[in-house]
Amino acid sequence: MPHPLRIAVLASGRGSNLAALLAARERGELAAEFVLVASDKSNAGALQLAADAGVRTLVLDPKAYPDRRAFDLDLFGKLAASGAELIVLAGFMRILDGEAIAPWAGRMLNIHPSLLPKYRGLHTHRRALEAGDLEHGASVHFVTAELDGGPVVAQAILPVAPGDDEHRLAQRLLPLEHRLLPAVVALIAAGRLAWRDGGPWFDGAPLPAPLRLGPHGLLNA
Ligand code: GRF
């Protein structure tokens, strides 16, 4: 048996996507070991969720560093020391320094609440509504130095409903995020999704388009 994938999670906030990952492991759907949960916010809910699950936590205060690069180099150095093989950004609300993350190319994922390449950055739900989009969604992508710009590997699509406002749309999307992220990480843990030759591969071939989250929580080509 190959060893469970060693994962570190970075989160700045409530941590519901972290909770979904931990729950997937509990259900036996994710062959992973959570080696560290790290945050830039000492009051992040994610830290309590991690502690409750017996996962080691780390808080680094950006104000204690001279600049972004110094913070990121320390953070990603500590992540390397944790033995993590994959880093998952689950609501980590910081722009990352390209040099600090270079060693993690193909080994770091982010979940973003839009159908990338639409709406990188903040206020994605509001922007989708303002644009009159009929569909909204969430994307999981490999992280590159470009904000929310790395190759997208999977998406969950949600029809915009009459009466959706920013809050309601976000609320309706969240359960899909909670299925999407563990499903992608499980594919990586199973060796079916991998980074090769500078891009994502799925089942032994370059991934031509993002996988889609189906009605039963499975990812389909
Ligand atoms: C999610 O909407 C995620 O897509 C975005 O930040 C939010 C984090 O929520 N990147 P949570 O902390 O996982 O509950």
mmCIF file of C-alpha atoms and ligand atoms in Angstrom:
data_model
loop_
_atom_site.group_PDB
_atom_site.id
_atom_site.type_symbol
_atom_site.label_atom_id
_atom_site.label_comp_id
_atom_site.label_asym_id
_atom_site.label_seq_id
_atom_site.Cartn_x
_atom_site.Cartn_y
_atom_site.Cartn_z
ATOM 1 C CA MET A 1 0.000 0.000 0.000
ATOM 2 C CA PRO A 2 1.378 3.477 -0.832
ATOM 3 C CA HIS A 3 1.450 5.807 2.163
ATOM 4 C CA PRO A 4 -1.424 8.274 2.630
ATOM 5 C CA LEU A 5 -0.728 11.614 0.959
ATOM 6 C CA ARG A 6 0.717 14.097 3.448
ATOM 7 C CA ILE A 7 -1.296 17.309 3.204
ATOM 8 C CA ALA A 8 -0.904 20.762 4.712
ATOM 9 C CA VAL A 9 -3.815 23.201 4.574
ATOM 10 C CA LEU A 10 -3.591 26.996 4.653
ATOM 11 C CA ALA A 11 -6.676 28.898 5.760
ATOM 12 C CA SER A 12 -7.407 32.432 6.934
ATOM 13 C CA GLY A 13 -11.041 32.047 7.938
ATOM 14 C CA ARG A 14 -13.834 29.829 9.166
ATOM 15 C CA GLY A 15 -12.419 26.675 7.604
ATOM 16 C CA SER A 16 -15.511 24.978 6.214
ATOM 17 C CA ASN A 17 -13.493 23.610 3.286
ATOM 18 C CA LEU A 18 -10.919 22.249 5.726
ATOM 19 C CA ALA A 19 -13.793 20.628 7.635
ATOM 20 C CA ALA A 20 -14.969 19.020 4.392
ATOM 21 C CA LEU A 21 -11.499 17.585 3.779
ATOM 22 C CA LEU A 22 -11.269 16.228 7.321
ATOM 23 C CA ALA A 23 -14.749 14.711 7.015
ATOM 24 C CA ALA A 24 -13.851 13.033 3.730
ATOM 25 C CA ARG A 25 -10.853 11.434 5.396
ATOM 26 C CA GLU A 26 -13.043 10.295 8.304
ATOM 27 C CA ARG A 27 -15.440 8.643 5.854
ATOM 28 C CA GLY A 28 -12.549 6.817 4.231
ATOM 29 C CA GLU A 29 -12.924 8.769 0.976
ATOM 30 C CA LEU A 30 -9.546 10.479 1.161
ATOM 31 C CA ALA A 31 -6.306 8.589 1.742
ATOM 32 C CA ALA A 32 -4.535 11.495 3.413
ATOM 33 C CA GLU A 33 -2.662 12.465 6.518
ATOM 34 C CA PHE A 34 -3.073 16.077 7.596
ATOM 35 C CA VAL A 35 0.369 17.108 8.797
ATOM 36 C CA LEU A 36 -0.282 20.820 9.410
ATOM 37 C CA VAL A 37 -2.929 23.521 9.264
ATOM 38 C CA ALA A 38 -1.382 26.983 9.060
ATOM 39 C CA SER A 39 -2.944 30.422 9.162
ATOM 40 C CA ASP A 40 -2.055 34.084 8.992
ATOM 41 C CA LYS A 41 -4.910 34.838 11.439
ATOM 42 C CA SER A 42 -4.750 33.676 15.033
ATOM 43 C CA ASN A 43 -8.557 33.720 15.288
ATOM 44 C CA ALA A 44 -9.227 31.622 12.174
ATOM 45 C CA GLY A 45 -11.942 29.054 12.790
ATOM 46 C CA ALA A 46 -9.876 26.623 10.764
ATOM 47 C CA LEU A 47 -7.324 26.452 13.583
ATOM 48 C CA GLN A 48 -9.911 25.247 16.084
ATOM 49 C CA LEU A 49 -11.254 22.695 13.613
ATOM 50 C CA ALA A 50 -7.718 21.399 13.096
ATOM 51 C CA ALA A 51 -6.992 21.229 16.817
ATOM 52 C CA ASP A 52 -10.263 19.368 17.410
ATOM 53 C CA ALA A 53 -9.199 16.853 14.765
ATOM 54 C CA GLY A 54 -5.773 16.429 16.361
ATOM 55 C CA VAL A 55 -3.946 18.182 13.514
ATOM 56 C CA ARG A 56 -0.911 20.314 14.314
ATOM 57 C CA THR A 57 -1.467 24.031 13.815
ATOM 58 C CA LEU A 58 0.769 26.984 13.076
ATOM 59 C CA VAL A 59 0.030 30.716 13.110
ATOM 60 C CA LEU A 60 2.385 33.192 11.504
ATOM 61 C CA ASP A 61 1.648 36.893 11.888
ATOM 62 C CA PRO A 62 2.478 38.822 8.706
ATOM 63 C CA LYS A 63 3.126 41.951 10.790
ATOM 64 C CA ALA A 64 6.156 40.238 12.333
ATOM 65 C CA TYR A 65 7.947 40.166 8.952
ATOM 66 C CA PRO A 66 9.586 42.992 6.995
ATOM 67 C CA ASP A 67 7.742 42.166 3.771
ATOM 68 C CA ARG A 68 5.593 39.647 1.931
ATOM 69 C CA ARG A 69 8.505 37.665 0.579
ATOM 70 C CA ALA A 70 10.051 37.204 4.048
ATOM 71 C CA PHE A 71 6.704 35.954 5.389
ATOM 72 C CA ASP A 72 6.158 33.601 2.479
ATOM 73 C CA LEU A 73 9.686 32.199 2.558
ATOM 74 C CA ASP A 74 9.321 31.408 6.251
ATOM 75 C CA LEU A 75 5.834 29.949 5.798
ATOM 76 C CA PHE A 76 6.728 27.741 2.858
ATOM 77 C CA GLY A 77 9.963 26.688 4.556
ATOM 78 C CA LYS A 78 7.941 25.527 7.548
ATOM 79 C CA LEU A 79 5.517 23.728 5.242
ATOM 80 C CA ALA A 80 8.430 21.883 3.638
ATOM 81 C CA ALA A 81 9.725 20.950 7.090
ATOM 82 C CA SER A 82 6.289 19.536 7.968
ATOM 83 C CA GLY A 83 6.798 16.833 5.374
ATOM 84 C CA ALA A 84 3.777 17.965 3.365
ATOM 85 C CA GLU A 85 3.596 16.603 -0.173
ATOM 86 C CA LEU A 86 0.587 18.689 -1.158
ATOM 87 C CA ILE A 87 -0.510 22.116 0.051
ATOM 88 C CA VAL A 88 -4.188 23.013 -0.137
ATOM 89 C CA LEU A 89 -5.207 26.659 0.039
ATOM 90 C CA ALA A 90 -8.687 26.632 1.539
ATOM 91 C CA GLY A 91 -9.634 30.264 1.936
ATOM 92 C CA PHE A 92 -6.075 31.533 2.410
ATOM 93 C CA MET A 93 -6.581 35.213 1.750
ATOM 94 C CA ARG A 94 -3.101 36.279 0.749
ATOM 95 C CA ILE A 95 -1.282 36.956 -2.481
ATOM 96 C CA LEU A 96 1.739 34.672 -2.674
ATOM 97 C CA ASP A 97 5.297 35.511 -3.583
ATOM 98 C CA GLY A 98 6.401 33.802 -6.800
ATOM 99 C CA GLU A 99 9.860 32.917 -5.559
ATOM 100 C CA ALA A 100 8.586 31.455 -2.282
ATOM 101 C CA ILE A 101 6.086 29.179 -3.994
ATOM 102 C CA ALA A 102 8.279 28.123 -6.920
ATOM 103 C CA PRO A 103 9.376 24.873 -5.216
ATOM 104 C CA TRP A 104 5.696 23.911 -4.867
ATOM 105 C CA ALA A 105 4.801 24.080 -8.548
ATOM 106 C CA GLY A 106 2.338 21.283 -9.228
ATOM 107 C CA ARG A 107 2.039 20.498 -5.524
ATOM 108 C CA MET A 108 -0.314 23.260 -4.393
ATOM 109 C CA LEU A 109 -4.059 23.607 -4.987
ATOM 110 C CA ASN A 110 -6.478 26.470 -4.394
ATOM 111 C CA ILE A 111 -10.253 26.570 -4.320
ATOM 112 C CA HIS A 112 -11.780 29.724 -5.747
ATOM 113 C CA PRO A 113 -15.491 30.608 -5.777
ATOM 114 C CA SER A 114 -15.957 31.368 -9.462
ATOM 115 C CA LEU A 115 -15.848 29.625 -12.797
ATOM 116 C CA LEU A 116 -12.277 30.584 -13.599
ATOM 117 C CA PRO A 117 -10.983 32.262 -15.685
ATOM 118 C CA LYS A 118 -13.935 34.474 -14.764
ATOM 119 C CA TYR A 119 -13.654 36.636 -11.668
ATOM 120 C CA ARG A 120 -10.215 36.180 -10.218
ATOM 121 C CA GLY A 121 -9.775 37.929 -6.884
ATOM 122 C CA LEU A 122 -12.518 39.068 -4.521
ATOM 123 C CA HIS A 123 -16.337 39.541 -4.603
ATOM 124 C CA THR A 124 -16.865 36.787 -7.132
ATOM 125 C CA HIS A 125 -20.534 36.188 -6.336
ATOM 126 C CA ARG A 126 -21.418 39.862 -6.648
ATOM 127 C CA ARG A 127 -19.517 40.153 -9.917
ATOM 128 C CA ALA A 128 -21.246 37.110 -11.416
ATOM 129 C CA LEU A 129 -24.655 38.575 -10.490
ATOM 130 C CA GLU A 130 -23.773 42.024 -11.799
ATOM 131 C CA ALA A 131 -22.709 40.485 -15.099
ATOM 132 C CA GLY A 132 -26.068 38.712 -15.378
ATOM 133 C CA ASP A 133 -24.440 35.291 -15.553
ATOM 134 C CA LEU A 134 -26.820 32.359 -15.718
ATOM 135 C CA GLU A 135 -24.230 30.026 -14.220
ATOM 136 C CA HIS A 136 -21.827 30.460 -11.357
ATOM 137 C CA GLY A 137 -19.547 27.993 -9.660
ATOM 138 C CA ALA A 138 -16.284 27.091 -8.012
ATOM 139 C CA SER A 139 -12.918 26.026 -9.392
ATOM 140 C CA VAL A 140 -9.975 24.083 -8.046
ATOM 141 C CA HIS A 141 -6.694 24.962 -9.701
ATOM 142 C CA PHE A 142 -3.003 24.399 -9.330
ATOM 143 C CA VAL A 143 -1.368 27.477 -7.868
ATOM 144 C CA THR A 144 1.057 29.583 -9.851
ATOM 145 C CA ALA A 145 2.442 33.031 -9.101
ATOM 146 C CA GLU A 146 -0.496 34.569 -10.982
ATOM 147 C CA LEU A 147 -3.418 35.243 -8.617
ATOM 148 C CA ASP A 148 -6.153 32.614 -9.211
ATOM 149 C CA GLY A 149 -4.444 32.019 -12.546
ATOM 150 C CA GLY A 150 -2.992 28.481 -12.517
ATOM 151 C CA PRO A 151 -4.395 25.570 -14.538
ATOM 152 C CA VAL A 152 -7.963 24.702 -13.507
ATOM 153 C CA VAL A 153 -8.466 21.002 -12.825
ATOM 154 C CA ALA A 154 -12.090 20.796 -11.736
ATOM 155 C CA GLN A 155 -15.229 22.899 -11.466
ATOM 156 C CA ALA A 156 -18.637 22.718 -9.856
ATOM 157 C CA ILE A 157 -21.340 24.578 -11.728
ATOM 158 C CA LEU A 158 -24.418 26.148 -10.140
ATOM 159 C CA PRO A 159 -27.292 27.741 -12.047
ATOM 160 C CA VAL A 160 -28.040 31.235 -10.791
ATOM 161 C CA ALA A 161 -31.574 31.225 -9.353
ATOM 162 C CA PRO A 162 -34.177 34.010 -9.402
ATOM 163 C CA GLY A 163 -33.801 35.977 -6.196
ATOM 164 C CA ASP A 164 -30.158 35.120 -5.660
ATOM 165 C CA ASP A 165 -28.241 37.878 -3.996
ATOM 166 C CA GLU A 166 -24.549 37.810 -3.208
ATOM 167 C CA HIS A 167 -25.078 36.149 0.158
ATOM 168 C CA ARG A 168 -27.548 33.545 -1.026
ATOM 169 C CA LEU A 169 -25.472 32.621 -4.044
ATOM 170 C CA ALA A 170 -22.395 32.150 -1.852
ATOM 171 C CA GLN A 171 -24.446 30.069 0.569
ATOM 172 C CA ARG A 172 -25.780 27.832 -2.195
ATOM 173 C CA LEU A 173 -22.335 27.379 -3.720
ATOM 174 C CA LEU A 174 -20.573 26.403 -0.508
ATOM 175 C CA PRO A 175 -21.909 22.812 -0.290
ATOM 176 C CA LEU A 176 -20.643 22.254 -3.823
ATOM 177 C CA GLU A 177 -17.204 23.534 -2.821
ATOM 178 C CA HIS A 178 -17.292 21.040 0.034
ATOM 179 C CA ARG A 179 -17.743 18.184 -2.431
ATOM 180 C CA LEU A 180 -15.437 19.546 -5.115
ATOM 181 C CA LEU A 181 -12.285 20.089 -3.071
ATOM 182 C CA PRO A 182 -12.147 16.676 -1.340
ATOM 183 C CA ALA A 183 -12.947 14.967 -4.638
ATOM 184 C CA VAL A 184 -9.979 16.640 -6.344
ATOM 185 C CA VAL A 185 -7.621 15.948 -3.455
ATOM 186 C CA ALA A 186 -8.764 12.309 -3.431
ATOM 187 C CA LEU A 187 -7.832 11.987 -7.118
ATOM 188 C CA ILE A 188 -4.360 13.317 -6.330
ATOM 189 C CA ALA A 189 -4.027 10.994 -3.328
ATOM 190 C CA ALA A 190 -5.013 8.086 -5.571
ATOM 191 C CA GLY A 191 -2.390 9.071 -8.144
ATOM 192 C CA ARG A 192 -4.999 9.691 -10.853
ATOM 193 C CA LEU A 193 -4.473 13.434 -11.063
ATOM 194 C CA ALA A 194 -0.904 14.672 -11.186
ATOM 195 C CA TRP A 195 1.321 17.462 -12.411
ATOM 196 C CA ARG A 196 3.588 16.407 -15.243
ATOM 197 C CA ASP A 197 5.612 18.358 -17.797
ATOM 198 C CA GLY A 198 4.275 21.664 -16.491
ATOM 199 C CA GLY A 199 0.568 20.827 -16.500
ATOM 200 C CA PRO A 200 -2.189 18.644 -15.063
ATOM 201 C CA TRP A 201 -2.544 15.029 -16.176
ATOM 202 C CA PHE A 202 -5.544 12.826 -15.502
ATOM 203 C CA ASP A 203 -5.515 9.038 -15.822
ATOM 204 C CA GLY A 204 -2.263 9.054 -17.766
ATOM 205 C CA ALA A 205 -3.015 11.797 -20.312
ATOM 206 C CA PRO A 206 -2.895 15.585 -20.301
ATOM 207 C CA LEU A 207 -6.136 16.978 -18.885
ATOM 208 C CA PRO A 208 -7.857 18.665 -21.841
ATOM 209 C CA ALA A 209 -10.520 20.558 -19.877
ATOM 210 C CA PRO A 210 -11.520 20.907 -16.219
ATOM 211 C CA LEU A 211 -13.267 17.911 -14.669
ATOM 212 C CA ARG A 212 -16.885 18.565 -13.678
ATOM 213 C CA LEU A 213 -18.507 17.752 -10.385
ATOM 214 C CA GLY A 214 -21.460 15.468 -11.120
ATOM 215 C CA PRO A 215 -24.697 15.095 -9.145
ATOM 216 C CA HIS A 216 -23.304 12.267 -7.017
ATOM 217 C CA GLY A 217 -20.188 14.139 -6.007
ATOM 218 C CA LEU A 218 -17.985 12.368 -8.547
ATOM 219 C CA LEU A 219 -15.719 14.170 -10.939
ATOM 220 C CA ASN A 220 -16.326 13.489 -14.604
ATOM 221 C CA ALA A 221 -14.209 14.302 -17.612
HETATM 222 C C1 GRF B 1 -14.439 29.677 0.072
HETATM 223 O O1 GRF B 1 -15.520 30.292 -0.549
HETATM 224 C C2 GRF B 1 -13.334 29.436 -0.903
HETATM 225 O O2 GRF B 1 -13.780 29.138 -2.180
HETATM 226 C C3 GRF B 1 -12.618 30.760 -0.898
HETATM 227 O O3 GRF B 1 -12.660 31.190 0.430
HETATM 228 C C4 GRF B 1 -13.786 30.611 1.086
HETATM 229 C C5 GRF B 1 -13.272 29.895 2.285
HETATM 230 O O4 GRF B 1 -14.300 29.427 3.107
HETATM 231 N N1 GRF B 1 -11.298 30.626 -1.440
HETATM 232 P P1 GRF B 1 -13.954 28.444 4.317
HETATM 233 O O5 GRF B 1 -12.961 29.184 5.220
HETATM 234 O O6 GRF B 1 -13.366 27.200 3.753
HETATM 235 O O7 GRF B 1 -15.262 28.216 5.022
#
